[in-house]
Amino acid sequence: EAQVTQNPRYLITVTGKKLTVTCSQNMNHEYMSWYRQDPGLGLRQIYYSMNVEVTDKGDVPEGYKVSRKEKRNFPLILESPSPNQTSLYFCASSSTRTAYSNQPQHFGDGTRLSIL
Amino acid sequence: GNSVTQMEGPVTLSEEAFLTINCTYTATGYPSLFWYVQYPGEGLQLLLKATKADDKGSNKGFEATYRKETTSFHLEKGSVQVSDSAVYFCALSGNAGGTSYGKLTFGQGTILTVHP
C-alpha cells in the first residue's frame, strides 16, 4: 500500500529538548515536504526536498532542520523546541518525473507536537 | 507571491443540502489547483484537481471548475451527507520550472459539519 508514514503521532515535550519527527514514503517519490497546520492559517510549508541531498527552505523554516540522505526518508529536526512550535505537522511526497506541478501530494497522518 | 483565500467557516448544513465553498487565488502564470479533504484525526487526501483554465475536477459528487477570468476554484456538491463532515482545503501549486515548483500554497481551511 502506497503511504507516507510519520512518527511519532503525538509528542509532548519541554522547551529546549531536541526532537526528531521521522517521515518515510514507499512510493519512490523524489519530492518531499514538511508542513505545519495552525488554526486559521491552513498549512504552511517548512522545508522541502527535490531529491536526495537537495533541500530548501519553505515559508516558515526558522527553528527547524531537515536532511535527505535517502530517497525514502525526510526527518524533521527541532534542535531547541519552543512553545511557538506547538502545532500539527504533516509530511508529504510526490513524484516530479513529469516535470509538471500537477502531481498531487500524498500526506502522512500527522504528528501533533506540544512544547511546554 | 502565491496566495489562496477560502470562505470563512465553519459551515453547517443539513443532509441533502447544496454545498458551496468559495476559493479564490492569486498566482503568476498557470498554477494547478486542488481541493484536499481532512477527516478527523487523519492526514489530507486529494479530493479533486484541475490543471488548466476551464478544467472541471470531480470526485465523490464534488466538483470544482478552474476559472482563470475570476481566479476562482469553488467547491460544490449537490447533496451533502453526514459522512462529508470534514475540513476542506483549497490549494495551488506553482508552475514547473518556477521558484514555487512543487510547493502547495493552502487556504486556511473550511470546517464543514453536516447534520442528519
Short mmCIF file of C-alpha atoms in Angstrom, two decimals:
data_model
loop_
_atom_site.label_atom_id
_atom_site.label_comp_id
_atom_site.label_asym_id
_atom_site.label_seq_id
_atom_site.Cartn_x
_atom_site.Cartn_y
_atom_site.Cartn_z
CA GLU A 1 0.00 0.00 0.00
CA ALA A 2 1.31 3.42 -1.00
CA GLN A 3 1.78 5.52 2.07
CA VAL A 4 3.63 8.25 3.92
CA THR A 5 4.43 7.25 7.50
CA GLN A 6 5.19 9.72 10.25
CA ASN A 7 6.37 9.00 13.76
CA PRO A 8 5.51 9.75 16.45
CA ARG A 9 1.82 10.62 16.03
CA TYR A 10 1.74 12.53 19.30
CA LEU A 11 4.51 14.02 21.43
CA ILE A 12 4.51 16.23 24.49
CA THR A 13 7.92 17.58 25.43
CA VAL A 14 9.63 20.54 27.07
CA THR A 15 11.35 23.63 25.75
CA GLY A 16 14.91 23.04 24.57
CA LYS A 17 14.84 19.25 24.37
CA LYS A 18 15.90 18.21 20.87
CA LEU A 19 13.43 16.06 18.98
CA THR A 20 13.11 14.41 15.58
CA VAL A 21 9.96 13.56 13.69
CA THR A 22 10.54 10.86 11.13
CA CYS A 23 8.89 10.61 7.73
CA SER A 24 9.15 7.73 5.29
CA GLN A 25 7.46 7.09 1.94
CA ASN A 26 7.31 3.88 -0.08
CA MET A 27 6.39 5.34 -3.47
CA ASN A 28 9.91 6.19 -4.70
CA HIS A 29 8.92 9.86 -4.82
CA GLU A 30 11.56 12.48 -5.47
CA TYR A 31 9.78 15.39 -3.83
CA MET A 32 9.15 15.52 -0.09
CA SER A 33 7.97 18.34 2.10
CA TRP A 34 7.05 19.30 5.65
CA TYR A 35 4.08 21.49 6.57
CA ARG A 36 2.69 22.77 9.82
CA GLN A 37 -1.02 23.31 10.33
CA ASP A 38 -2.29 26.02 12.65
CA PRO A 39 -5.90 27.16 13.19
CA GLY A 40 -6.92 29.90 10.80
CA LEU A 41 -3.65 29.67 8.85
CA GLY A 42 -4.09 26.48 6.86
CA LEU A 43 -0.90 24.57 6.12
CA ARG A 44 2.40 26.36 5.68
CA GLN A 45 5.49 24.81 4.17
CA ILE A 46 8.53 24.47 6.43
CA TYR A 47 11.12 22.77 4.22
CA TYR A 48 11.11 20.75 1.06
CA SER A 49 13.42 18.45 -0.85
CA MET A 50 13.51 17.92 -4.60
CA ASN A 51 15.70 14.82 -4.31
CA VAL A 52 18.43 13.17 -2.25
CA GLU A 53 20.82 15.73 -0.73
CA VAL A 54 18.73 18.62 -2.13
CA THR A 55 16.75 20.59 0.45
CA ASP A 56 15.47 24.15 0.63
CA LYS A 57 13.51 26.45 2.88
CA GLY A 58 9.78 26.90 2.66
CA ASP A 59 7.79 29.75 4.14
CA VAL A 60 8.41 29.11 7.85
CA PRO A 61 11.82 27.39 8.25
CA GLU A 62 13.01 29.14 11.42
CA GLY A 63 13.75 26.72 14.25
CA TYR A 64 13.71 23.62 12.03
CA LYS A 65 16.26 21.48 10.22
CA VAL A 66 15.86 18.66 7.73
CA SER A 67 18.04 16.15 5.94
CA ARG A 68 17.59 13.92 2.90
CA LYS A 69 20.25 11.24 2.94
CA GLU A 70 17.99 8.60 1.43
CA LYS A 71 15.18 8.97 -1.06
CA ARG A 72 12.52 7.45 1.17
CA ASN A 73 13.26 9.38 4.40
CA PHE A 74 12.91 13.05 5.26
CA PRO A 75 13.19 13.68 9.02
CA LEU A 76 12.25 16.99 10.63
CA ILE A 77 14.54 18.11 13.44
CA LEU A 78 13.78 20.63 16.15
CA GLU A 79 17.16 21.36 17.76
CA SER A 80 15.76 23.53 20.57
CA PRO A 81 11.97 23.41 20.51
CA SER A 82 9.96 26.34 21.79
CA PRO A 83 6.25 26.68 22.67
CA ASN A 84 5.50 28.53 19.40
CA GLN A 85 6.37 25.31 17.57
CA THR A 86 3.38 23.58 19.15
CA SER A 87 1.43 22.54 16.08
CA LEU A 88 0.20 19.72 13.87
CA TYR A 89 2.88 18.65 11.39
CA PHE A 90 2.43 16.88 8.08
CA CYS A 91 4.93 15.24 5.80
CA ALA A 92 4.06 14.91 2.12
CA SER A 93 5.61 13.43 -1.00
CA SER A 94 5.01 13.48 -4.73
CA SER A 95 6.59 12.46 -7.99
CA THR A 96 8.37 15.06 -10.06
CA ARG A 97 9.16 12.85 -13.02
CA THR A 98 6.68 14.53 -15.29
CA ALA A 99 8.37 17.89 -14.57
CA TYR A 100 4.93 19.41 -14.10
CA SER A 101 3.49 20.71 -10.87
CA ASN A 102 0.15 18.99 -11.18
CA GLN A 103 1.04 15.81 -9.37
CA PRO A 104 -0.92 15.55 -6.15
CA GLN A 105 0.97 15.28 -2.92
CA HIS A 106 0.43 12.30 -0.62
CA PHE A 107 0.22 13.20 3.04
CA GLY A 108 1.03 11.35 6.23
CA ASP A 109 -1.49 11.22 9.08
CA GLY A 110 0.19 14.00 11.00
CA THR A 111 2.22 14.47 14.18
CA ARG A 112 0.79 16.58 16.96
CA LEU A 113 3.59 18.26 18.90
CA SER A 114 3.08 20.06 22.20
CA ILE A 115 6.06 22.03 23.51
CA LEU A 116 5.65 23.05 27.15
CA GLY B 1 3.77 35.56 -4.10
CA ASN B 2 1.02 32.99 -4.41
CA SER B 3 -1.96 33.05 -2.08
CA VAL B 4 -5.29 31.27 -1.61
CA THR B 5 -8.36 32.66 0.13
CA GLN B 6 -11.23 30.45 1.24
CA MET B 7 -14.61 31.47 2.57
CA GLU B 8 -14.84 31.82 6.30
CA GLY B 9 -16.23 28.87 8.18
CA PRO B 10 -17.46 26.85 9.84
CA VAL B 11 -20.25 25.75 7.53
CA THR B 12 -23.16 23.79 8.98
CA LEU B 13 -25.69 22.10 6.69
CA SER B 14 -28.46 19.58 6.87
CA GLU B 15 -28.14 16.33 4.99
CA GLU B 16 -29.02 16.61 1.27
CA ALA B 17 -28.41 20.37 1.23
CA PHE B 18 -26.37 22.04 -1.54
CA LEU B 19 -22.78 22.92 -0.68
CA THR B 20 -20.58 25.71 -1.99
CA ILE B 21 -17.20 26.58 -0.52
CA ASN B 22 -15.64 29.57 -2.22
CA CYS B 23 -11.96 29.70 -3.12
CA THR B 24 -10.05 32.44 -4.92
CA TYR B 25 -6.36 32.60 -5.65
CA THR B 26 -3.53 34.91 -6.61
CA ALA B 27 -0.69 33.46 -8.64
CA THR B 28 1.58 34.22 -11.55
CA GLY B 29 1.36 32.10 -14.65
CA TYR B 30 -0.74 28.97 -14.76
CA PRO B 31 -0.92 27.15 -11.44
CA SER B 32 -2.58 23.82 -10.82
CA LEU B 33 -5.50 23.90 -8.38
CA PHE B 34 -6.54 21.32 -5.83
CA TRP B 35 -9.11 20.58 -3.18
CA TYR B 36 -7.97 18.45 -0.27
CA VAL B 37 -10.16 16.97 2.47
CA GLN B 38 -9.10 16.20 6.03
CA TYR B 39 -11.25 13.84 8.09
CA PRO B 40 -10.89 13.95 11.88
CA GLY B 41 -7.55 12.56 13.05
CA GLU B 42 -6.30 11.91 9.55
CA GLY B 43 -3.98 13.49 7.02
CA LEU B 44 -5.04 15.35 3.91
CA GLN B 45 -6.46 13.43 0.97
CA LEU B 46 -6.70 14.77 -2.53
CA LEU B 47 -10.36 15.30 -3.39
CA LEU B 48 -10.02 16.70 -6.91
CA LYS B 49 -7.73 18.76 -9.10
CA ALA B 50 -7.66 20.91 -12.24
CA THR B 51 -4.53 21.78 -14.14
CA LYS B 52 -5.65 24.38 -16.69
CA ALA B 53 -8.30 27.00 -17.27
CA ASP B 54 -11.88 25.71 -17.70
CA ASP B 55 -10.92 22.24 -16.45
CA LYS B 56 -13.51 20.71 -14.15
CA GLY B 57 -12.31 18.40 -11.42
CA SER B 58 -14.79 15.96 -9.90
CA ASN B 59 -14.83 13.16 -7.38
CA LYS B 60 -17.37 11.62 -4.96
CA GLY B 61 -20.07 14.04 -6.14
CA PHE B 62 -17.88 17.09 -5.56
CA GLU B 63 -17.00 19.42 -8.44
CA ALA B 64 -14.86 22.49 -8.98
CA THR B 65 -14.11 24.44 -12.17
CA TYR B 66 -10.84 26.30 -12.80
CA ARG B 67 -11.95 29.85 -13.68
CA LYS B 68 -8.98 31.94 -14.76
CA GLU B 69 -11.03 35.05 -15.50
CA THR B 70 -12.28 35.21 -11.91
CA THR B 71 -9.25 33.42 -10.38
CA SER B 72 -11.62 31.06 -8.60
CA PHE B 73 -11.98 27.34 -7.89
CA HIS B 74 -15.20 26.99 -5.90
CA LEU B 75 -16.11 23.58 -4.49
CA GLU B 76 -19.70 22.36 -4.95
CA LYS B 77 -21.78 19.32 -4.13
CA GLY B 78 -25.44 18.92 -4.89
CA SER B 79 -26.45 16.83 -1.89
CA VAL B 80 -24.17 16.51 1.13
CA GLN B 81 -24.09 13.57 3.51
CA VAL B 82 -23.15 13.30 7.17
CA SER B 83 -20.00 11.47 6.06
CA ASP B 84 -18.85 14.61 4.21
CA SER B 85 -18.20 16.35 7.53
CA ALA B 86 -14.52 17.30 7.42
CA VAL B 87 -12.14 20.19 6.84
CA TYR B 88 -11.72 21.23 3.21
CA PHE B 89 -8.61 22.97 1.90
CA CYS B 90 -8.18 24.75 -1.39
CA ALA B 91 -4.59 24.78 -2.64
CA LEU B 92 -2.48 25.73 -5.62
CA SER B 93 0.82 24.51 -6.95
CA GLY B 94 3.23 26.70 -8.86
CA ASN B 95 4.46 26.36 -12.44
CA ALA B 96 7.05 23.86 -13.47
CA GLY B 97 10.46 25.47 -13.51
CA GLY B 98 9.36 28.34 -11.30
CA THR B 99 10.67 29.01 -7.83
CA SER B 100 7.43 27.75 -6.35
CA TYR B 101 7.54 24.49 -8.28
CA GLY B 102 6.01 21.60 -6.37
CA LYS B 103 5.07 23.75 -3.38
CA LEU B 104 1.45 23.75 -2.30
CA THR B 105 0.00 27.03 -1.07
CA PHE B 106 -3.09 26.40 1.06
CA GLY B 107 -6.12 28.36 2.05
CA GLN B 108 -7.00 28.48 5.73
CA GLY B 109 -9.43 25.58 5.54
CA THR B 110 -13.21 25.40 5.93
CA ILE B 111 -14.84 23.18 8.53
CA LEU B 112 -17.97 21.50 7.21
CA THR B 113 -20.47 19.87 9.57
CA VAL B 114 -23.46 18.02 8.13
CA HIS B 115 -26.35 17.14 10.43
CA PRO B 116 -28.82 14.28 9.79
#
